[in-house]
Amino acid sequence: SSTFVDMSKERDVVIKQYVPRLRRVLLERGLSLAVVDMRWGVTEDQSKQNMTAAICLKEVSRSDYFVTHLGERYGWCPTESQLSRETFQVAPALKSQGYLGRSVTEWEIRHGALGWGDGSVPRPRR
């Protein structure tokens, strides 16, 4: 995860240089790697339906591991009206724990790496 605007070149380096090497190492150990890059995952129609945050958080939920690139931008901070109902089903803590007004990148980090809230712990891995 990272903001779309400021990390494009860095994402490209990871995808082109590091992912192929990592795939080879994992394959030797009987493991696989699936990369999710949301630059490719949200259509214009989904964006118009306010589904961007829900789609990003769902992808984080499906992942066993979470990697983020942090740069100079904090990221998009949607208002409640810019979020679909599904976003709050995927991440009910957005309202209950006061995360509205923060960036989607922060939500992804909390959701994927840290869990939600002060007393939460990362979810067990499969």
mmCIF file of N, CA, C and O in Angstrom, residues 41-109:
data_model
loop_
_atom_site.group_PDB
_atom_site.id
_atom_site.type_symbol
_atom_site.label_atom_id
_atom_site.label_comp_id
_atom_site.label_asym_id
_atom_site.label_seq_id
_atom_site.Cartn_x
_atom_site.Cartn_y
_atom_site.Cartn_z
ATOM 1 N N GLY A 41 -6.517 -2.071 -9.893
ATOM 2 C CA GLY A 41 -7.666 -2.773 -9.348
ATOM 3 C C GLY A 41 -8.961 -2.018 -9.176
ATOM 4 O O GLY A 41 -9.968 -2.618 -8.843
ATOM 5 N N VAL A 42 -9.001 -0.716 -9.380
ATOM 6 C CA VAL A 42 -10.225 0.044 -9.169
ATOM 7 C C VAL A 42 -10.609 0.701 -10.491
ATOM 8 O O VAL A 42 -9.852 1.509 -11.034
ATOM 9 N N THR A 43 -11.773 0.339 -11.000
ATOM 10 C CA THR A 43 -12.223 0.912 -12.267
ATOM 11 C C THR A 43 -12.816 2.306 -12.040
ATOM 12 O O THR A 43 -13.161 2.679 -10.919
ATOM 13 N N GLU A 44 -12.963 3.039 -13.116
ATOM 14 C CA GLU A 44 -13.560 4.377 -13.026
ATOM 15 C C GLU A 44 -14.996 4.286 -12.519
ATOM 16 O O GLU A 44 -15.427 5.095 -11.701
ATOM 17 N N ASP A 45 -15.725 3.272 -12.984
ATOM 18 C CA ASP A 45 -17.110 3.087 -12.539
ATOM 19 C C ASP A 45 -17.170 2.802 -11.038
ATOM 20 O O ASP A 45 -18.015 3.351 -10.324
ATOM 21 N N GLN A 46 -16.280 1.946 -10.548
ATOM 22 C CA GLN A 46 -16.241 1.655 -9.107
ATOM 23 C C GLN A 46 -15.897 2.906 -8.309
ATOM 24 O O GLN A 46 -16.453 3.137 -7.245
ATOM 25 N N SER A 47 -15.002 3.707 -8.837
ATOM 26 C CA SER A 47 -14.639 4.948 -8.171
ATOM 27 C C SER A 47 -15.842 5.889 -8.097
ATOM 28 O O SER A 47 -16.096 6.496 -7.051
ATOM 29 N N LYS A 48 -16.594 5.992 -9.177
ATOM 30 C CA LYS A 48 -17.790 6.845 -9.195
ATOM 31 C C LYS A 48 -18.851 6.362 -8.209
ATOM 32 O O LYS A 48 -19.648 7.146 -7.723
ATOM 33 N N GLN A 49 -18.845 5.056 -7.908
ATOM 34 C CA GLN A 49 -19.800 4.480 -6.950
ATOM 35 C C GLN A 49 -19.255 4.505 -5.518
ATOM 36 O O GLN A 49 -19.794 3.851 -4.635
ATOM 37 N N ASN A 50 -18.181 5.231 -5.301
ATOM 38 C CA ASN A 50 -17.558 5.363 -3.966
ATOM 39 C C ASN A 50 -17.082 4.025 -3.396
ATOM 40 O O ASN A 50 -17.135 3.804 -2.189
ATOM 41 N N MET A 51 -16.590 3.151 -4.263
ATOM 42 C CA MET A 51 -16.152 1.824 -3.834
ATOM 43 C C MET A 51 -14.648 1.714 -3.605
ATOM 44 O O MET A 51 -14.161 0.686 -3.162
ATOM 45 N N THR A 52 -13.882 2.763 -3.882
ATOM 46 C CA THR A 52 -12.418 2.677 -3.820
ATOM 47 C C THR A 52 -11.916 2.184 -2.462
ATOM 48 O O THR A 52 -11.136 1.229 -2.385
ATOM 49 N N ALA A 53 -12.346 2.809 -1.392
ATOM 50 C CA ALA A 53 -11.865 2.424 -0.061
ATOM 51 C C ALA A 53 -12.274 0.995 0.281
ATOM 52 O O ALA A 53 -11.461 0.229 0.812
ATOM 53 N N ALA A 54 -13.516 0.615 -0.036
ATOM 54 C CA ALA A 54 -13.977 -0.752 0.257
ATOM 55 C C ALA A 54 -13.139 -1.780 -0.493
ATOM 56 O O ALA A 54 -12.741 -2.807 0.072
ATOM 57 N N ILE A 55 -12.853 -1.520 -1.760
ATOM 58 C CA ILE A 55 -12.057 -2.455 -2.562
ATOM 59 C C ILE A 55 -10.651 -2.583 -1.984
ATOM 60 O O ILE A 55 -10.130 -3.696 -1.833
ATOM 61 N N CYS A 56 -10.038 -1.462 -1.639
ATOM 62 C CA CYS A 56 -8.681 -1.504 -1.060
ATOM 63 C C CYS A 56 -8.664 -2.286 0.250
ATOM 64 O O CYS A 56 -7.799 -3.143 0.466
ATOM 65 N N LEU A 57 -9.618 -2.031 1.123
ATOM 66 C CA LEU A 57 -9.658 -2.724 2.418
ATOM 67 C C LEU A 57 -9.967 -4.206 2.257
ATOM 68 O O LEU A 57 -9.430 -5.041 2.997
ATOM 69 N N LYS A 58 -10.807 -4.565 1.287
ATOM 70 C CA LYS A 58 -11.078 -5.989 1.020
ATOM 71 C C LYS A 58 -9.815 -6.711 0.568
ATOM 72 O O LYS A 58 -9.560 -7.845 0.978
ATOM 73 N N GLU A 59 -9.042 -6.066 -0.291
ATOM 74 C CA GLU A 59 -7.793 -6.691 -0.752
ATOM 75 C C GLU A 59 -6.829 -6.882 0.404
ATOM 76 O O GLU A 59 -6.152 -7.899 0.489
ATOM 77 N N VAL A 60 -6.762 -5.924 1.293
ATOM 78 C CA VAL A 60 -5.912 -6.074 2.485
ATOM 79 C C VAL A 60 -6.399 -7.264 3.310
ATOM 80 O O VAL A 60 -5.601 -8.077 3.779
ATOM 81 N N SER A 61 -7.719 -7.405 3.461
ATOM 82 C CA SER A 61 -8.287 -8.515 4.241
ATOM 83 C C SER A 61 -7.942 -9.872 3.637
ATOM 84 O O SER A 61 -7.749 -10.847 4.363
ATOM 85 N N ARG A 62 -7.859 -9.928 2.318
ATOM 86 C CA ARG A 62 -7.574 -11.200 1.632
ATOM 87 C C ARG A 62 -6.101 -11.595 1.710
ATOM 88 O O ARG A 62 -5.741 -12.725 1.429
ATOM 89 N N SER A 63 -5.268 -10.667 2.093
ATOM 90 C CA SER A 63 -3.827 -10.885 2.060
ATOM 91 C C SER A 63 -3.311 -11.502 3.356
ATOM 92 O O SER A 63 -3.772 -11.172 4.435
ATOM 93 N N ASP A 64 -2.329 -12.375 3.215
ATOM 94 C CA ASP A 64 -1.671 -12.957 4.388
ATOM 95 C C ASP A 64 -0.572 -12.047 4.921
ATOM 96 O O ASP A 64 -0.245 -12.083 6.097
ATOM 97 N N TYR A 65 0.016 -11.263 4.045
ATOM 98 C CA TYR A 65 1.077 -10.333 4.432
ATOM 99 C C TYR A 65 0.771 -8.970 3.832
ATOM 100 O O TYR A 65 0.163 -8.868 2.777
ATOM 101 N N PHE A 66 1.239 -7.948 4.492
ATOM 102 C CA PHE A 66 0.956 -6.580 4.067
ATOM 103 C C PHE A 66 2.254 -5.792 4.017
ATOM 104 O O PHE A 66 3.025 -5.798 4.973
ATOM 105 N N VAL A 67 2.514 -5.151 2.876
ATOM 106 C CA VAL A 67 3.706 -4.325 2.710
ATOM 107 C C VAL A 67 3.234 -2.936 2.319
ATOM 108 O O VAL A 67 2.339 -2.791 1.489
ATOM 109 N N THR A 68 3.825 -1.927 2.903
ATOM 110 C CA THR A 68 3.468 -0.555 2.558
ATOM 111 C C THR A 68 4.716 0.254 2.250
ATOM 112 O O THR A 68 5.787 -0.032 2.769
ATOM 113 N N HIS A 69 4.564 1.229 1.381
ATOM 114 C CA HIS A 69 5.621 2.198 1.069
ATOM 115 C C HIS A 69 5.115 3.534 1.586
ATOM 116 O O HIS A 69 4.032 3.965 1.210
ATOM 117 N N LEU A 70 5.858 4.173 2.407
ATOM 118 C CA LEU A 70 5.444 5.476 2.915
ATOM 119 C C LEU A 70 6.317 6.562 2.302
ATOM 120 O O LEU A 70 7.536 6.444 2.275
ATOM 121 N N GLY A 71 5.666 7.586 1.800
ATOM 122 C CA GLY A 71 6.383 8.697 1.173
ATOM 123 C C GLY A 71 6.019 10.007 1.847
ATOM 124 O O GLY A 71 5.765 10.053 3.041
ATOM 125 N N GLU A 72 5.952 11.043 1.051
ATOM 126 C CA GLU A 72 5.713 12.373 1.579
ATOM 127 C C GLU A 72 4.241 12.740 1.672
ATOM 128 O O GLU A 72 3.900 13.732 2.296
ATOM 129 N N ARG A 73 3.372 12.006 1.037
ATOM 130 C CA ARG A 73 1.953 12.343 1.048
ATOM 131 C C ARG A 73 1.218 11.498 2.079
ATOM 132 O O ARG A 73 1.515 10.330 2.258
ATOM 133 N N TYR A 74 0.243 12.091 2.723
ATOM 134 C CA TYR A 74 -0.573 11.364 3.700
ATOM 135 C C TYR A 74 -1.646 10.537 3.002
ATOM 136 O O TYR A 74 -2.047 9.503 3.487
ATOM 137 N N GLY A 75 -2.083 10.974 1.856
ATOM 138 C CA GLY A 75 -3.067 10.214 1.101
ATOM 139 C C GLY A 75 -4.453 10.825 1.146
ATOM 140 O O GLY A 75 -4.714 11.821 1.821
ATOM 141 N N TRP A 76 -5.332 10.199 0.420
ATOM 142 C CA TRP A 76 -6.709 10.653 0.264
ATOM 143 C C TRP A 76 -7.490 10.434 1.551
ATOM 144 O O TRP A 76 -7.492 9.339 2.115
ATOM 145 N N CYS A 77 -8.152 11.472 2.013
ATOM 146 C CA CYS A 77 -8.979 11.422 3.222
ATOM 147 C C CYS A 77 -10.442 11.620 2.804
ATOM 148 O O CYS A 77 -10.925 12.762 2.759
ATOM 149 N N PRO A 78 -11.141 10.537 2.497
ATOM 150 C CA PRO A 78 -12.524 10.694 2.026
ATOM 151 C C PRO A 78 -13.466 11.123 3.151
ATOM 152 O O PRO A 78 -13.258 10.793 4.314
ATOM 153 N N THR A 79 -14.498 11.847 2.765
ATOM 154 C CA THR A 79 -15.560 12.173 3.709
ATOM 155 C C THR A 79 -16.507 10.977 3.770
ATOM 156 O O THR A 79 -16.460 10.085 2.907
ATOM 157 N N GLU A 80 -17.373 10.955 4.750
ATOM 158 C CA GLU A 80 -18.315 9.839 4.875
ATOM 159 C C GLU A 80 -19.163 9.690 3.626
ATOM 160 O O GLU A 80 -19.462 8.575 3.199
ATOM 161 N N SER A 81 -19.512 10.800 2.997
ATOM 162 C CA SER A 81 -20.350 10.738 1.788
ATOM 163 C C SER A 81 -19.591 10.172 0.585
ATOM 164 O O SER A 81 -20.207 9.784 -0.407
ATOM 165 N N GLN A 82 -18.274 10.089 0.666
ATOM 166 C CA GLN A 82 -17.464 9.519 -0.412
ATOM 167 C C GLN A 82 -17.195 8.030 -0.211
ATOM 168 O O GLN A 82 -16.410 7.447 -0.945
ATOM 169 N N LEU A 83 -17.848 7.438 0.768
ATOM 170 C CA LEU A 83 -17.646 6.021 1.074
ATOM 171 C C LEU A 83 -18.948 5.258 0.870
ATOM 172 O O LEU A 83 -20.021 5.737 1.216
ATOM 173 N N SER A 84 -18.819 4.052 0.340
ATOM 174 C CA SER A 84 -19.990 3.193 0.166
ATOM 175 C C SER A 84 -20.373 2.553 1.500
ATOM 176 O O SER A 84 -19.566 2.494 2.431
ATOM 177 N N ARG A 85 -21.590 2.065 1.570
ATOM 178 C CA ARG A 85 -22.017 1.311 2.764
ATOM 179 C C ARG A 85 -21.106 0.116 3.002
ATOM 180 O O ARG A 85 -20.812 -0.243 4.130
ATOM 181 N N GLU A 86 -20.691 -0.479 1.912
ATOM 182 C CA GLU A 86 -19.824 -1.663 1.997
ATOM 183 C C GLU A 86 -18.507 -1.360 2.720
ATOM 184 O O GLU A 86 -17.955 -2.215 3.415
ATOM 185 N N THR A 87 -18.020 -0.141 2.591
ATOM 186 C CA THR A 87 -16.785 0.242 3.289
ATOM 187 C C THR A 87 -16.947 0.050 4.798
ATOM 188 O O THR A 87 -16.057 -0.473 5.467
ATOM 189 N N PHE A 88 -18.096 0.438 5.313
ATOM 190 C CA PHE A 88 -18.328 0.329 6.762
ATOM 191 C C PHE A 88 -18.606 -1.112 7.186
ATOM 192 O O PHE A 88 -18.417 -1.457 8.347
ATOM 193 N N GLN A 89 -19.025 -1.958 6.247
ATOM 194 C CA GLN A 89 -19.172 -3.386 6.552
ATOM 195 C C GLN A 89 -17.805 -4.043 6.631
ATOM 196 O O GLN A 89 -17.558 -4.885 7.488
ATOM 197 N N VAL A 90 -16.909 -3.654 5.732
ATOM 198 C CA VAL A 90 -15.547 -4.201 5.725
ATOM 199 C C VAL A 90 -14.773 -3.716 6.953
ATOM 200 O O VAL A 90 -14.012 -4.463 7.554
ATOM 201 N N ALA A 91 -14.982 -2.451 7.310
ATOM 202 C CA ALA A 91 -14.209 -1.842 8.397
ATOM 203 C C ALA A 91 -15.118 -1.009 9.298
ATOM 204 O O ALA A 91 -15.120 0.211 9.237
ATOM 205 N N PRO A 92 -15.896 -1.663 10.169
ATOM 206 C CA PRO A 92 -16.812 -0.930 11.035
ATOM 207 C C PRO A 92 -16.105 0.037 11.988
ATOM 208 O O PRO A 92 -16.696 1.009 12.443
ATOM 209 N N ALA A 93 -14.836 -0.182 12.260
ATOM 210 C CA ALA A 93 -14.097 0.699 13.172
ATOM 211 C C ALA A 93 -13.919 2.103 12.616
ATOM 212 O O ALA A 93 -13.589 3.017 13.371
ATOM 213 N N LEU A 94 -14.144 2.278 11.326
ATOM 214 C CA LEU A 94 -14.007 3.624 10.771
ATOM 215 C C LEU A 94 -14.867 4.612 11.537
ATOM 216 O O LEU A 94 -14.423 5.709 11.848
ATOM 217 N N LYS A 95 -16.088 4.210 11.843
ATOM 218 C CA LYS A 95 -16.981 5.089 12.609
ATOM 219 C C LYS A 95 -16.797 4.883 14.109
ATOM 220 O O LYS A 95 -16.629 5.830 14.858
ATOM 221 N N SER A 96 -16.822 3.641 14.533
ATOM 222 C CA SER A 96 -16.856 3.363 15.972
ATOM 223 C C SER A 96 -15.583 3.788 16.700
ATOM 224 O O SER A 96 -15.616 4.066 17.891
ATOM 225 N N GLN A 97 -14.459 3.824 16.007
ATOM 226 C CA GLN A 97 -13.208 4.190 16.668
ATOM 227 C C GLN A 97 -12.640 5.510 16.157
ATOM 228 O O GLN A 97 -11.482 5.829 16.404
ATOM 229 N N GLY A 98 -13.451 6.260 15.431
ATOM 230 C CA GLY A 98 -13.072 7.615 15.067
ATOM 231 C C GLY A 98 -12.037 7.762 13.969
ATOM 232 O O GLY A 98 -11.249 8.702 13.998
ATOM 233 N N TYR A 99 -12.019 6.868 12.989
ATOM 234 C CA TYR A 99 -11.021 6.952 11.931
ATOM 235 C C TYR A 99 -11.486 7.721 10.705
ATOM 236 O O TYR A 99 -10.708 7.909 9.771
ATOM 237 N N LEU A 100 -12.731 8.176 10.681
ATOM 238 C CA LEU A 100 -13.166 9.016 9.569
ATOM 239 C C LEU A 100 -12.338 10.290 9.574
ATOM 240 O O LEU A 100 -11.981 10.808 10.632
ATOM 241 N N GLY A 101 -12.000 10.784 8.409
ATOM 242 C CA GLY A 101 -11.162 11.976 8.311
ATOM 243 C C GLY A 101 -9.681 11.651 8.186
ATOM 244 O O GLY A 101 -8.870 12.537 7.954
ATOM 245 N N ARG A 102 -9.328 10.392 8.333
ATOM 246 C CA ARG A 102 -7.938 9.974 8.147
ATOM 247 C C ARG A 102 -7.790 9.367 6.751
ATOM 248 O O ARG A 102 -8.757 9.071 6.081
ATOM 249 N N SER A 103 -6.576 9.125 6.316
ATOM 250 C CA SER A 103 -6.355 8.673 4.939
ATOM 251 C C SER A 103 -6.644 7.181 4.762
ATOM 252 O O SER A 103 -6.518 6.387 5.704
ATOM 253 N N VAL A 104 -6.999 6.829 3.531
ATOM 254 C CA VAL A 104 -7.225 5.421 3.199
ATOM 255 C C VAL A 104 -5.932 4.629 3.414
ATOM 256 O O VAL A 104 -5.968 3.490 3.865
ATOM 257 N N THR A 105 -4.795 5.239 3.139
ATOM 258 C CA THR A 105 -3.517 4.558 3.387
ATOM 259 C C THR A 105 -3.373 4.218 4.867
ATOM 260 O O THR A 105 -2.966 3.107 5.219
ATOM 261 N N GLU A 106 -3.730 5.140 5.750
ATOM 262 C CA GLU A 106 -3.680 4.840 7.185
ATOM 263 C C GLU A 106 -4.640 3.706 7.520
ATOM 264 O O GLU A 106 -4.316 2.807 8.304
ATOM 265 N N TRP A 107 -5.836 3.718 6.940
ATOM 266 C CA TRP A 107 -6.804 2.639 7.195
ATOM 267 C C TRP A 107 -6.226 1.291 6.770
ATOM 268 O O TRP A 107 -6.385 0.295 7.467
ATOM 269 N N GLU A 108 -5.585 1.265 5.595
ATOM 270 C CA GLU A 108 -4.999 0.013 5.111
ATOM 271 C C GLU A 108 -3.924 -0.493 6.073
ATOM 272 O O GLU A 108 -3.850 -1.689 6.364
ATOM 273 N N ILE A 109 -3.105 0.412 6.565
ATOM 274 C CA ILE A 109 -2.053 0.018 7.515
ATOM 275 C C ILE A 109 -2.679 -0.519 8.795
ATOM 276 O O ILE A 109 -2.299 -1.578 9.293
#
